[in-house]
Short mmCIF file of C-alpha atoms and ligand atoms in Angstrom, two decimals:
data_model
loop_
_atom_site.label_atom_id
_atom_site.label_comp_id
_atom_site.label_asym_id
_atom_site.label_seq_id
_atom_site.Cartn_x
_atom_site.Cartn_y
_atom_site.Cartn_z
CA UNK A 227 134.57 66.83 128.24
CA UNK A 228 134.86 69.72 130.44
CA UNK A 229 136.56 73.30 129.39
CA UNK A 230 139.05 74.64 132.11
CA UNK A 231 139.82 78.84 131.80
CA UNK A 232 142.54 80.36 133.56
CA UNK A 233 142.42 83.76 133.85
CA UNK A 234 145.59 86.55 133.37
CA UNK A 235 145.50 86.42 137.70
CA UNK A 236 145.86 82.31 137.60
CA UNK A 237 148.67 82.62 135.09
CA UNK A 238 150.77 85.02 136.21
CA UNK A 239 153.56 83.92 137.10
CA UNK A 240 156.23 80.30 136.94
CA UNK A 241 154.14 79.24 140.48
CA UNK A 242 150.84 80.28 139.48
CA UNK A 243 151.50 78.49 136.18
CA UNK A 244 152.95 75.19 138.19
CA UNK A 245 149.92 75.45 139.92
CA UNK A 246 147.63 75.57 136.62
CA UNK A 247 149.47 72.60 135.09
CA UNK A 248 148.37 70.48 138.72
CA UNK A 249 145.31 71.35 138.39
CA UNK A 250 144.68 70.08 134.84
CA UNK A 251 146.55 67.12 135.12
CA UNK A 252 144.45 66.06 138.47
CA UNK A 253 141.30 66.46 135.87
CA UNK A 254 142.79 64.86 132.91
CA UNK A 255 140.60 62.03 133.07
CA UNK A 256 137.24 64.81 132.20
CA UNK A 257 138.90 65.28 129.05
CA UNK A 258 139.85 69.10 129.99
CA UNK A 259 140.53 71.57 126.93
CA UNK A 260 141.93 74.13 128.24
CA UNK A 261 141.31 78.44 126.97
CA UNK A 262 143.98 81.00 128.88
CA UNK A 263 144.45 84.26 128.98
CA UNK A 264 147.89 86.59 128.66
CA UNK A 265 149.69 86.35 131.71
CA UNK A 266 148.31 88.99 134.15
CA UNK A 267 148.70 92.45 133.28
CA UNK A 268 150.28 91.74 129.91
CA UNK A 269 147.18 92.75 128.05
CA UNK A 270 147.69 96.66 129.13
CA UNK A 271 151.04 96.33 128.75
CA UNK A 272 150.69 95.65 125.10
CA UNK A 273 148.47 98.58 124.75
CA UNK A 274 151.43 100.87 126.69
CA UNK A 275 154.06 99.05 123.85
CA UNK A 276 152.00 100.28 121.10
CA UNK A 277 151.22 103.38 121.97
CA UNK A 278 154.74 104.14 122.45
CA UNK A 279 155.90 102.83 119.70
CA UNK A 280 153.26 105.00 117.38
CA UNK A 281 154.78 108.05 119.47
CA UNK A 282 158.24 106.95 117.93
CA UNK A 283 159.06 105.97 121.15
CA UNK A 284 160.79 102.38 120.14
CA UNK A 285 160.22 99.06 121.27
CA UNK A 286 162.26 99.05 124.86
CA UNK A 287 158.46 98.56 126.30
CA UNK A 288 157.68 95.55 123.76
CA UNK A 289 161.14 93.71 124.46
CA UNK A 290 160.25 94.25 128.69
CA UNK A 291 157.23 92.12 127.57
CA UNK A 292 158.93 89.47 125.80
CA UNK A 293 161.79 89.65 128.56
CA UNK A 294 159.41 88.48 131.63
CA UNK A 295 157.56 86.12 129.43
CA UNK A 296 161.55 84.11 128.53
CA UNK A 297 162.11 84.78 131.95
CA UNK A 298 159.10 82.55 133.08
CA UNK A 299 159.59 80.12 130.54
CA UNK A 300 163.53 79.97 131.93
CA UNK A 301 162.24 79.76 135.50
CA UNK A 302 160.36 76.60 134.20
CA UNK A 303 162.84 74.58 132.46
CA UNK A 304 161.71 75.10 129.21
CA UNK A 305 163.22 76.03 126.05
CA UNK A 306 162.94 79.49 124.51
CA UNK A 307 162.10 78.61 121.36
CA UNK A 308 158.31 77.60 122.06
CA UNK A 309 157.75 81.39 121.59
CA UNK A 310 160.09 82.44 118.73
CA UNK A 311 158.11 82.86 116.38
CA UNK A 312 155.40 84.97 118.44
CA UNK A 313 158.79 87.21 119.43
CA UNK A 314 160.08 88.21 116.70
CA UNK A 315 156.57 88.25 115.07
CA UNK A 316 155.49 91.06 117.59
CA UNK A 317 158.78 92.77 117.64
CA UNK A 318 157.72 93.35 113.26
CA UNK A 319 154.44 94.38 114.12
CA UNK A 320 156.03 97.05 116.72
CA UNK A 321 157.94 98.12 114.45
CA UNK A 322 155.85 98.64 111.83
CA UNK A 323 153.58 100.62 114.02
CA UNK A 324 156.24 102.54 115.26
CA UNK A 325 157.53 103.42 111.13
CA UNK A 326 154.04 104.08 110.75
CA UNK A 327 153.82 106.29 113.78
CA UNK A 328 150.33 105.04 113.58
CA UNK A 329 147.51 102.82 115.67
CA UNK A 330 144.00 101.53 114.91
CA UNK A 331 142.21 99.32 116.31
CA UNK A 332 142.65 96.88 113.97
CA UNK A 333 146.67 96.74 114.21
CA UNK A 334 145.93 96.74 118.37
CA UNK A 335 144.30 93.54 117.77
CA UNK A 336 146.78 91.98 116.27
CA UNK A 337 149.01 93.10 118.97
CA UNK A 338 147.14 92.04 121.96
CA UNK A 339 146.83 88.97 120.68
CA UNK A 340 150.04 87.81 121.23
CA UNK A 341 149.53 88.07 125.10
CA UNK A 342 147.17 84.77 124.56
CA UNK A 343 149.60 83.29 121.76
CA UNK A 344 152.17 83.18 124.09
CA UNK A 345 150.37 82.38 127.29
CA UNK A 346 149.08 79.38 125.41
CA UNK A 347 152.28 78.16 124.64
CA UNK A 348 153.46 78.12 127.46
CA UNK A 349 151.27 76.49 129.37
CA UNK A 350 151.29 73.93 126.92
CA UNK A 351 154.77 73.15 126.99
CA UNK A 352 154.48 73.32 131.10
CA UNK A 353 151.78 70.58 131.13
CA UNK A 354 154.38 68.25 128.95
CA UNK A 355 156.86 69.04 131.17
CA UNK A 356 154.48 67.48 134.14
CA UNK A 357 153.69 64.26 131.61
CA UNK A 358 150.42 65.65 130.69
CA UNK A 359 150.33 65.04 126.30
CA UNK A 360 148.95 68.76 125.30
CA UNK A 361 149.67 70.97 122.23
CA UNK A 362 148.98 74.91 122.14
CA UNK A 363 146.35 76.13 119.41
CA UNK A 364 145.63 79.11 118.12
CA UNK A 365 141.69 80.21 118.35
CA UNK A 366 141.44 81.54 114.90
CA UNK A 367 143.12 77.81 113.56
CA UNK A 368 140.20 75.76 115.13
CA UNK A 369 137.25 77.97 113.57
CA UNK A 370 137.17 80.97 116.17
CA UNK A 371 136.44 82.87 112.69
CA UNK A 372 134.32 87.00 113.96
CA UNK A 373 132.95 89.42 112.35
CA UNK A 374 135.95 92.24 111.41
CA UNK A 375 134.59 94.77 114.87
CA UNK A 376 137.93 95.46 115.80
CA UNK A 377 138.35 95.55 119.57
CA UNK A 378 134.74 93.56 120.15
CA UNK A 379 134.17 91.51 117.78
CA UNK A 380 131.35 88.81 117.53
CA UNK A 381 131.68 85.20 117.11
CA UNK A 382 129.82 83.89 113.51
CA UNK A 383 127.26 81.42 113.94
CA UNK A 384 129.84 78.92 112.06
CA UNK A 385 132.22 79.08 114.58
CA UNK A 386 130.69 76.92 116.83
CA UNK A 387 130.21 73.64 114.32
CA UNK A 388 134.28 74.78 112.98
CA UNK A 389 135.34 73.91 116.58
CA UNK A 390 134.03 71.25 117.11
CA UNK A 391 134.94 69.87 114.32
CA UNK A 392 139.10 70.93 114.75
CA UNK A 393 138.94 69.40 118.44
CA UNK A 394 137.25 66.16 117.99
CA UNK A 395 140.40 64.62 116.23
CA UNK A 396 142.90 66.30 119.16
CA UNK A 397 144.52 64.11 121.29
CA UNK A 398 145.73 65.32 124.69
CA UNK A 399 144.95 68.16 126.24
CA UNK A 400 144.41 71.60 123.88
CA UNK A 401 145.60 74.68 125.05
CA UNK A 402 143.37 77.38 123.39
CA UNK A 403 144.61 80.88 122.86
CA UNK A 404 141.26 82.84 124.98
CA UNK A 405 140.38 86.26 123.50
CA UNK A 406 141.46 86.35 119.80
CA UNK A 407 139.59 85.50 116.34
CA UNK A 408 140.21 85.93 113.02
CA UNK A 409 137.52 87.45 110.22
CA UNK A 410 136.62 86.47 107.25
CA UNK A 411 139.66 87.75 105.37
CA UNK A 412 142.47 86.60 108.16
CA UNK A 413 142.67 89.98 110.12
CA UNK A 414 143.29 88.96 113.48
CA UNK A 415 140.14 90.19 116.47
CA UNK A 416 139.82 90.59 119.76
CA UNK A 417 136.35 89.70 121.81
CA UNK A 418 136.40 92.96 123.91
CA UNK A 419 138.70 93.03 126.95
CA UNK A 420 138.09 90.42 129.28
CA UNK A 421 136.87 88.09 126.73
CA UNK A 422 138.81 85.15 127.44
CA UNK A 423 135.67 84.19 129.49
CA UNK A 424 133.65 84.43 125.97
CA UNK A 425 135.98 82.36 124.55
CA UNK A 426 135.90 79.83 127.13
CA UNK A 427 132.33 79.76 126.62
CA UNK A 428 132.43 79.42 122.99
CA UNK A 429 134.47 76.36 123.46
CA UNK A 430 132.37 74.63 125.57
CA UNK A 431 128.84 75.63 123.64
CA UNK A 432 130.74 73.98 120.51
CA UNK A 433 132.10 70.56 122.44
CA UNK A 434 128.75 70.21 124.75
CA UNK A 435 131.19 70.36 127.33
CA UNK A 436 130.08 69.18 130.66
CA UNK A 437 131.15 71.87 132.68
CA UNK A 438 132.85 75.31 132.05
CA UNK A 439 135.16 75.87 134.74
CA UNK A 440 136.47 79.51 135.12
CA UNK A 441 139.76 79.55 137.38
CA UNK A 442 140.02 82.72 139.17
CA UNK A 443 141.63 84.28 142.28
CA UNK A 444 138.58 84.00 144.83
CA UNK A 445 137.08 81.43 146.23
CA UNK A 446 134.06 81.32 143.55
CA UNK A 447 131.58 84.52 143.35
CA UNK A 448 131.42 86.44 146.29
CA UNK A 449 129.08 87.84 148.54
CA UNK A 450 130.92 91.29 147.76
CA UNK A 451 133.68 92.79 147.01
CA UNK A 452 136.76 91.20 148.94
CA UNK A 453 138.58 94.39 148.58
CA UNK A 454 135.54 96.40 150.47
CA UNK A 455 134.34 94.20 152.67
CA UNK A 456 137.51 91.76 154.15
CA UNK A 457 134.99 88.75 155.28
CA UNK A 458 133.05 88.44 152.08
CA UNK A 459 131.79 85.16 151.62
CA UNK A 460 131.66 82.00 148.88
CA UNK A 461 128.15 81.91 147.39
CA UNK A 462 127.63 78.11 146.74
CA UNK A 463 124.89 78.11 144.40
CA UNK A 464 123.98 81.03 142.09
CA UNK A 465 121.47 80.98 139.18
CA UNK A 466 121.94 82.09 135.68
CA UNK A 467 120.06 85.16 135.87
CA UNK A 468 120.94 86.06 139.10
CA UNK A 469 125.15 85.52 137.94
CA UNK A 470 123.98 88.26 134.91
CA UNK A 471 121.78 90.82 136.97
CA UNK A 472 125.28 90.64 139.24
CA UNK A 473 127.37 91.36 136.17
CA UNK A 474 124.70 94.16 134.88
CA UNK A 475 125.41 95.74 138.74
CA UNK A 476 129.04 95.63 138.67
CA UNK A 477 130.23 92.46 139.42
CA UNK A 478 133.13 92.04 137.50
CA UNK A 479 133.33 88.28 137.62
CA UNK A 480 132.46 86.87 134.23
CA UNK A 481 132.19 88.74 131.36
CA UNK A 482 128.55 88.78 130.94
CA UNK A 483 128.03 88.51 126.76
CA UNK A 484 130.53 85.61 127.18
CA UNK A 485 128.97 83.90 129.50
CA UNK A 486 125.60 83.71 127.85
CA UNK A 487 126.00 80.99 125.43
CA UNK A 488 126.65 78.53 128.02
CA UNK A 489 123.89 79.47 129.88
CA UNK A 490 121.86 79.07 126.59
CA UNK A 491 122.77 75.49 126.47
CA UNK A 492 122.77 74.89 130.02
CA UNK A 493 126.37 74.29 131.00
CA UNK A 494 127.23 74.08 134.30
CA UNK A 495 129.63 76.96 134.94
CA UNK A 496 131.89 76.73 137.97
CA UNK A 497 134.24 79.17 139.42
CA UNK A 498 137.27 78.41 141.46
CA UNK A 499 140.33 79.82 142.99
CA UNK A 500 143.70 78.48 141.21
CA UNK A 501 145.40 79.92 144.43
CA UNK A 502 143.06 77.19 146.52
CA UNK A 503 141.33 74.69 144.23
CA UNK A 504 139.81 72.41 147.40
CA UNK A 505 138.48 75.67 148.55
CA UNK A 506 134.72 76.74 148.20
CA UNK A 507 133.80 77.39 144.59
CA UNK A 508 130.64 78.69 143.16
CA UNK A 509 128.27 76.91 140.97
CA UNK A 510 126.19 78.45 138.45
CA UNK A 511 123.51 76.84 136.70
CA UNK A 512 119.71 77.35 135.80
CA UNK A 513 117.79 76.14 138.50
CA UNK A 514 118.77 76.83 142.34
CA UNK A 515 117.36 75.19 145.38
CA UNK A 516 117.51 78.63 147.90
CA UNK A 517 115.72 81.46 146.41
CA UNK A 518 114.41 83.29 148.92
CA UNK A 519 117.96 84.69 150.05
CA UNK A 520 119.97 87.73 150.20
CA UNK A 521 122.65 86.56 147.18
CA UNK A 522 125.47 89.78 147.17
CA UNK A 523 126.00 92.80 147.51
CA UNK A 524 127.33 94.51 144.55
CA UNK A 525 128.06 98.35 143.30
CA UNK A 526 129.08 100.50 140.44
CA UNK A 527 131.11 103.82 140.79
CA UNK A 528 131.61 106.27 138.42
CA UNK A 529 127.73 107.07 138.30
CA UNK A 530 126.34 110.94 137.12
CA UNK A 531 123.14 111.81 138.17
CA UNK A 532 121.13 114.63 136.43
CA UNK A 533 118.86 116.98 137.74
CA UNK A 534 115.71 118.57 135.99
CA UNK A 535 113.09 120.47 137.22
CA UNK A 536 110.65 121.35 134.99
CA UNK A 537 107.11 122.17 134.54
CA UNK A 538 104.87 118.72 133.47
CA UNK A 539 107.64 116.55 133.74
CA UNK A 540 105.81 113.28 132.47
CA UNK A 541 104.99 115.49 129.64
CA UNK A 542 108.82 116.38 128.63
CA UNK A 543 110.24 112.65 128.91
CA UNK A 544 109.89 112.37 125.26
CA UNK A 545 112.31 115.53 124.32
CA UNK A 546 114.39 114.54 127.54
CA UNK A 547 115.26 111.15 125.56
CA UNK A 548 115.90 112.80 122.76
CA UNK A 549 118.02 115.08 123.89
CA UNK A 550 120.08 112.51 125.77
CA UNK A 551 119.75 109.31 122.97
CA UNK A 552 121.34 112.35 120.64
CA UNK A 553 124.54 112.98 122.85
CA UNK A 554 125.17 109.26 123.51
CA UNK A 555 124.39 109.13 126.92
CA UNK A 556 123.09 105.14 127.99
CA UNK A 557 120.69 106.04 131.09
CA UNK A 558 120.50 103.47 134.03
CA UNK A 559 117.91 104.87 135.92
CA UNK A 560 115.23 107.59 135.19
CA UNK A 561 113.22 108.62 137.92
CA UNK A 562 109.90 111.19 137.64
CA UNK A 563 107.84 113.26 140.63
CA UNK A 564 105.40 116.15 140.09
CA UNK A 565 108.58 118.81 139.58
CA UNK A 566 111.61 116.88 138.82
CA UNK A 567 113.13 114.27 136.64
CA UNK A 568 116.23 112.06 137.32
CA UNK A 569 118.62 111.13 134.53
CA UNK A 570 120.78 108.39 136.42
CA UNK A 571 123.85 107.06 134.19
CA UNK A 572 127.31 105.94 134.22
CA UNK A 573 130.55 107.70 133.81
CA UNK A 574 131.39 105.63 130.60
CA UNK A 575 129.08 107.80 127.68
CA UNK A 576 130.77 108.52 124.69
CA UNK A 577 128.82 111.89 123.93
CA UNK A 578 129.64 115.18 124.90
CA UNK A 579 128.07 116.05 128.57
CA UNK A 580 128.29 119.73 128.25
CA UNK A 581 126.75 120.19 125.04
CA UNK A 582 123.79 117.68 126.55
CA UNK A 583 123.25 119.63 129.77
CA UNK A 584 122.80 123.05 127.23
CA UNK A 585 120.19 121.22 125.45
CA UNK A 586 118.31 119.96 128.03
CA UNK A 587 118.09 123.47 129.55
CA UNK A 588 115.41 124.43 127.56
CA UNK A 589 113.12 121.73 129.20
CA UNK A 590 114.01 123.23 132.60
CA UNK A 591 116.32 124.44 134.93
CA UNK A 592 119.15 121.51 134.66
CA UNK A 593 121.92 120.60 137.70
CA UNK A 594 124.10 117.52 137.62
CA UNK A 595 125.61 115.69 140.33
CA UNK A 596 129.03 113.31 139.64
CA UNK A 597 130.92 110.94 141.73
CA UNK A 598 127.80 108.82 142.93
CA UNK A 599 127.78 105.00 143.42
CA UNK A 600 124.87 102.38 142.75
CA UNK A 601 124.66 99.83 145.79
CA UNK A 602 122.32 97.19 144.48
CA UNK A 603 121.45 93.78 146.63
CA UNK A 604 120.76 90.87 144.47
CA UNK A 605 118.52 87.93 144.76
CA UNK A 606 116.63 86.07 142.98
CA UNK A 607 113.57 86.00 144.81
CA UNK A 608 114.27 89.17 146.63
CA UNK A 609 111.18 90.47 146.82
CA UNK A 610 109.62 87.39 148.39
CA UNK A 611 111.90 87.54 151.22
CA UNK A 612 109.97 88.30 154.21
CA UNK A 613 110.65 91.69 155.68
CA UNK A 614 113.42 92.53 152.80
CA UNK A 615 112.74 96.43 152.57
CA UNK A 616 112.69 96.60 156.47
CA UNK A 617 115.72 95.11 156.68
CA UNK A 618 117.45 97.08 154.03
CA UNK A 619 116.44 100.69 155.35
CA UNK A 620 117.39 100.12 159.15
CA UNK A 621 120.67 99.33 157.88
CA UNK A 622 121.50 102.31 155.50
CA UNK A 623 119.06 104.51 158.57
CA UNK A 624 121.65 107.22 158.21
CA UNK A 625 122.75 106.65 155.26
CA UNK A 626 122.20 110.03 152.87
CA UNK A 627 120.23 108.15 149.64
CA UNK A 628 119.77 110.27 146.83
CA UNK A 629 117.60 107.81 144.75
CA UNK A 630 116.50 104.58 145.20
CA UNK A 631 115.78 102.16 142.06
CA UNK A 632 113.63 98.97 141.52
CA UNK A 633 115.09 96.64 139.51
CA UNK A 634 112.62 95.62 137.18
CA UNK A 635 114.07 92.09 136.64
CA UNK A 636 112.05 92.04 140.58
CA UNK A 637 115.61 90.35 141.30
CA UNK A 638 117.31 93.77 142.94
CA UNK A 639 116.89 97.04 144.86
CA UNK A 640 119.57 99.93 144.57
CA UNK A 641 121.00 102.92 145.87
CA UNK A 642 122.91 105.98 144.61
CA UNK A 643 125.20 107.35 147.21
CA UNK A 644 128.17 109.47 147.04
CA UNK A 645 130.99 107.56 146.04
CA UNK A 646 132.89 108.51 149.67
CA UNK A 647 129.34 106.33 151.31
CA UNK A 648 129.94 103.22 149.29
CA UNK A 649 132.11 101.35 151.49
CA UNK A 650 130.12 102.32 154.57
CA UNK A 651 126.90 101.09 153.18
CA UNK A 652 127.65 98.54 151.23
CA UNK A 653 129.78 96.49 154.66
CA UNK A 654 126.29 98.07 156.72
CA UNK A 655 124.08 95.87 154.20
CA UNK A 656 126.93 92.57 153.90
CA UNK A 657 126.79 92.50 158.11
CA UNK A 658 122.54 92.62 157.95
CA UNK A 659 122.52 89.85 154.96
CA UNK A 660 125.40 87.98 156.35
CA UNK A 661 126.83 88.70 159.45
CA UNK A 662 130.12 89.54 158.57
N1 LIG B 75 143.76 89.20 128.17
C1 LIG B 75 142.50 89.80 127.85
C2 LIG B 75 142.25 91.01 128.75
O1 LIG B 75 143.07 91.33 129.59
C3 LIG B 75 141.36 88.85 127.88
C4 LIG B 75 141.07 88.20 129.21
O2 LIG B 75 141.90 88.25 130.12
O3 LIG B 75 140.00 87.61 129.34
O4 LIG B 75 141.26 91.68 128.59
MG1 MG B 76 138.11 88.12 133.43
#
């Protein structure tokens, strides 16, 4: 058995979704069950509906999402009804939002989660229509049962055994709604954005699936990001922990909570490009043959960096945590020298940064820089690499660092740079590691 996830990108349109159905049916014989998410984009677009609808303005943005989803389904050959139900179902819920003039978190849910319903459907129906025997299923009806955290919720530890037991009777090939749960009392849940990966994950903890194959638009991980650096390359083999420190520095691949549970078990997880399945993929798994390599390049915008000079500054950590723990603020980084300490976070903090940078002026005199980017190179036995740091500093020589950071995991070294340096630095590093 082997668990196939395609994300929004590989399901995005009536080719992309021809191209899906190929690609199971050319695995059919690993006993694929298959976890998709919402066509691409369709996710924020359900978000947009709702919000306009709770501003009273109607559901002309809810029926534009329907519209392209019977379009595909037309462009297909198939018949409309396969998503009645989930049509008029999210048309009530609009309007009932919209009567309301009123949107939680909990009614989002359920609205996002017709993205997957549909999706699965679909996709379902489209691997019939190629002779492929497969039925569409909704998570929360084979034992995807959460916790009731709106927006993120966690998986119970009885969802695994539910699953498996729902799927071992299923014949053909399952198409599982990625994303979506239900709690205890039926509400419908999300797994936090992205989740379909989670899901995915979930599946194949519950089945002992084989292999957990995550369909994407690259050609596996990548050396860095394609969109900086054109001639970023496939990385064959990558290790667990070196596929989560590349998450926890911005990598953007997998979603990194749902992810874990495979690795727990020690699935295989494989990433591919639906747009090129014969092309290079990546393979992740526990135990790698090259270590002692450079594995990506990966980086994080949005970062804050603050200043404090003050007098003892070992002494004043304690109220300096405080302070920030207080307004919300999760640190990366803290740096400390003889006269200054360095607060190093991301832009996402829920607190209030104003109110935090008044507080901590009565440890010292307090200055904050924004718009900084951390440039970390990953590997998992970076430090044993022969002349690493050497190589590293001649190629950011005039680069202006303003802090350097260890990673502690001894699996990465990284950089703060104004966000305008990224790019610069971060194709100066891929062309020393990889020569492109
Ligand atoms: N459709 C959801 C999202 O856009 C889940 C996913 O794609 O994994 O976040
Ligand atoms: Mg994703």
């Amino acid at each position: 058995m082997i668990v196939m996830k395609f994300g929004g990108s590989s399901v995005a349109n009536t080719e992309m979704i021809k191209g899906v159905a190929g690609i199971v049916k050319s695995q059919v014989k690993k006993k694929p069950i298959v976890v998709v998410s919402a066509l691409g984009g369709v996710t924020n677009d359900l978000i947009e509906a709702a919000t306009f609808a709770a501003n009273g303005s109607g559901t002309k943005k809810c029926d534009e999402i329907t519209g392209r989803h019977l379009a595909v389904i037309k462009e297909l050959g198939l018949g409309e009804q396969i998503i009645g139900d989930e049509v008029s179902q999210l048309r009530r819920e609009m309007e009932k939002i919209g009567a309301g003039r009123n949107l939680n978190q909990k009614s989002l849910d359920t609205v996002m989660s017709f993205g997957e319903r549909m999706s699965a459907r679909i996709v379902a129906a489209c691997l019939v229509s190629v002779g492929v025997n497969s039925k569409a299923y909704d998570a929360f009806n084979i034992g995807l049962v959460t916790d009731s955290s709106f927006g993120n919720a966690n998986p119970l530890p009885k969802a695994s055994s539910m699953i498996r037991r729902s799927l071992s009777g299923v014949s053909g090939v399952p198409v599982v709604t990625g994303f979506i749960g239900k709690d205890r009392v039926g509400n419908i849940t999300t797994l936090g954005r992205g989740g379909s990966d989670y899901t995915a994950s979930l599946i194949g903890m519950a089945v002992r699936a084989k292999e957990i194959q995550i369909w994407t638009n690259t050609n596996g991980v990548l050396t860095a990001d394609p969109r900086i650096v054109s001639g970023a390359l496939n990385i064959r083999d990558l290790s667990y922990e070196e596929e989560l420190e590349l998450e926890y520095l911005g990598a953007n691949t997998l979603h990194p909570k749902g992810i874990r549970p495979a690795f727990e078990k020690n699935i295989t997880v494989r990433v591919l490009n639906t747009l090129h399945p014969k092309e290079s993929d990546t393979v992740i798994k526990s135990r790698i043959n090259e270590k002692m390599r450079v594995a990506s390049i990966t980086h994080k915008d949005g970062m804050h960096i603050i200043l404090l000079r003050a007098q003892d500054p070992p002494k004043r950590l304690h109220d300096v945590f405080d302070i920030i723990r207080r307004h919300g603020i999760s640190i990366d980084s803290v740096l400390t020298s003889r006269t200054d300490i360095m607060i190093i976070f991301s832009g996402y903090y829920n607190g209030n940064i104003k109110d935090a940078l008044k507080e901590l002026g009565s440890v010292g005199k307090v200055s904050i820089r924004s718009g900084r980017a951390k440039i970390s190179v990953v590997g998992k036995a970076l430090f044993s690499i022969p002349g690493i740091s050497g190589k590293i500093f001649s190629s950011l020589a005039d680069m202006p660092i303003e802090a350097i950071s260890y990673g502690s995991s001894g699996m990465s070294q990284s950089f703060f740079v104004k966000e305008q340096h990224a790019g610069t630095a971060i194709r100066k590093l891929h062309r020393t590691f990889f020569g492109a």
